[in-house]
């Protein structure tokens, strides 16, 4: 088990509030991380992506760092601007 996984496991055991919100927060973090990785793979800066989406760099930063409540339509626009397509799955 990695140090990070061990820390998370131990923290969940001793901190009920952390444990309750962890999964949702982690999923939101993963969405932002995936968007950042896709942008970087496309060779774009936040500013360049913002120009393609006709928005500001701060909006791209907010999406990548705080992806909670992001609209599906926004995800589709970002994917298209990156030359990708959006796939959604329910697991």
Coordinates of C-alpha atoms in Angstrom, one line a residue:
X1 CA 0.0 0.0 0.0
X2 CA 1.4 3.4 -0.9
X3 CA 2.1 6.0 1.7
X4 CA -0.8 8.1 0.4
X5 CA -3.3 5.3 0.4
X6 CA -2.2 4.4 3.9
X7 CA -2.6 8.0 5.1
X8 CA -6.1 8.2 3.5
X9 CA -7.1 4.9 5.1
X10 CA -5.9 5.9 8.5
X11 CA -7.4 9.4 8.3
X12 CA -10.8 7.9 7.2
X13 CA -10.8 5.7 10.4
X14 CA -10.1 8.6 12.8
X15 CA -11.9 11.5 11.0
X16 CA -15.6 10.8 10.2
X17 CA -16.1 14.1 8.4
X18 CA -13.1 13.5 6.2
X19 CA -14.4 10.0 5.4
X20 CA -17.9 11.2 4.5
X21 CA -16.7 13.7 2.0
X22 CA -13.6 12.0 0.6
X23 CA -15.1 10.0 -2.3
X24 CA -17.1 13.0 -3.7
X25 CA -14.1 15.3 -3.3
X26 CA -11.8 12.8 -4.9
X27 CA -14.1 12.3 -7.9
X28 CA -14.2 16.1 -8.4
X29 CA -10.4 16.2 -8.1
X30 CA -10.0 13.5 -10.8
X31 CA -12.2 15.4 -13.2
X32 CA -10.1 18.5 -12.9
X33 CA -6.9 16.5 -13.2
X34 CA -8.1 14.7 -16.3
X35 CA -9.0 18.0 -17.9
X36 CA -5.5 19.4 -17.1
X37 CA -3.8 16.4 -18.4
X38 CA -5.8 16.5 -21.6
X39 CA -4.9 20.2 -22.1
X40 CA -1.3 19.5 -21.5
X41 CA -1.3 16.5 -23.9
X42 CA -2.8 18.8 -26.5
X43 CA 0.2 21.1 -25.9
X44 CA -2.0 24.1 -24.8
X45 CA -1.6 26.5 -22.0
X46 CA -4.5 27.6 -19.9
X47 CA -4.5 30.9 -21.7
X48 CA -4.6 29.2 -25.1
X49 CA -7.5 27.0 -24.1
X50 CA -9.3 30.0 -22.7
X51 CA -9.0 31.8 -26.0
X52 CA -10.4 28.8 -27.9
X53 CA -13.4 28.7 -25.5
X54 CA -13.8 32.5 -25.5
X55 CA -13.3 32.8 -21.8
X56 CA -10.6 33.8 -19.3
X57 CA -7.5 31.9 -18.1
X58 CA -9.0 32.1 -14.5
X59 CA -12.0 30.2 -15.7
X60 CA -9.8 27.3 -17.0
X61 CA -7.8 27.4 -13.7
X62 CA -11.0 27.2 -11.7
X63 CA -12.3 24.2 -13.7
X64 CA -9.0 22.3 -13.4
X65 CA -8.7 23.0 -9.7
X66 CA -12.3 23.0 -8.5
X67 CA -14.3 20.9 -10.9
X68 CA -17.3 20.5 -8.7
X69 CA -20.7 21.4 -10.3
X70 CA -19.2 21.6 -13.8
X71 CA -21.9 21.3 -16.4
X72 CA -21.8 18.5 -18.9
X73 CA -22.1 21.2 -21.7
X74 CA -18.9 22.8 -20.4
X75 CA -17.1 19.5 -20.4
X76 CA -18.2 18.9 -24.0
X77 CA -17.0 22.4 -25.0
X78 CA -13.6 21.8 -23.4
X79 CA -13.3 18.4 -25.0
X80 CA -14.1 19.8 -28.5
X81 CA -11.6 22.7 -28.0
X82 CA -8.9 20.0 -27.2
X83 CA -9.8 18.0 -30.3
X84 CA -11.3 15.3 -28.2
X85 CA -14.8 13.8 -27.6
X86 CA -16.4 13.4 -24.2
X87 CA -17.4 10.0 -23.0
X88 CA -19.6 9.5 -19.9
X89 CA -20.1 6.3 -18.1
X90 CA -22.1 5.3 -15.1
X91 CA -20.4 2.6 -13.1

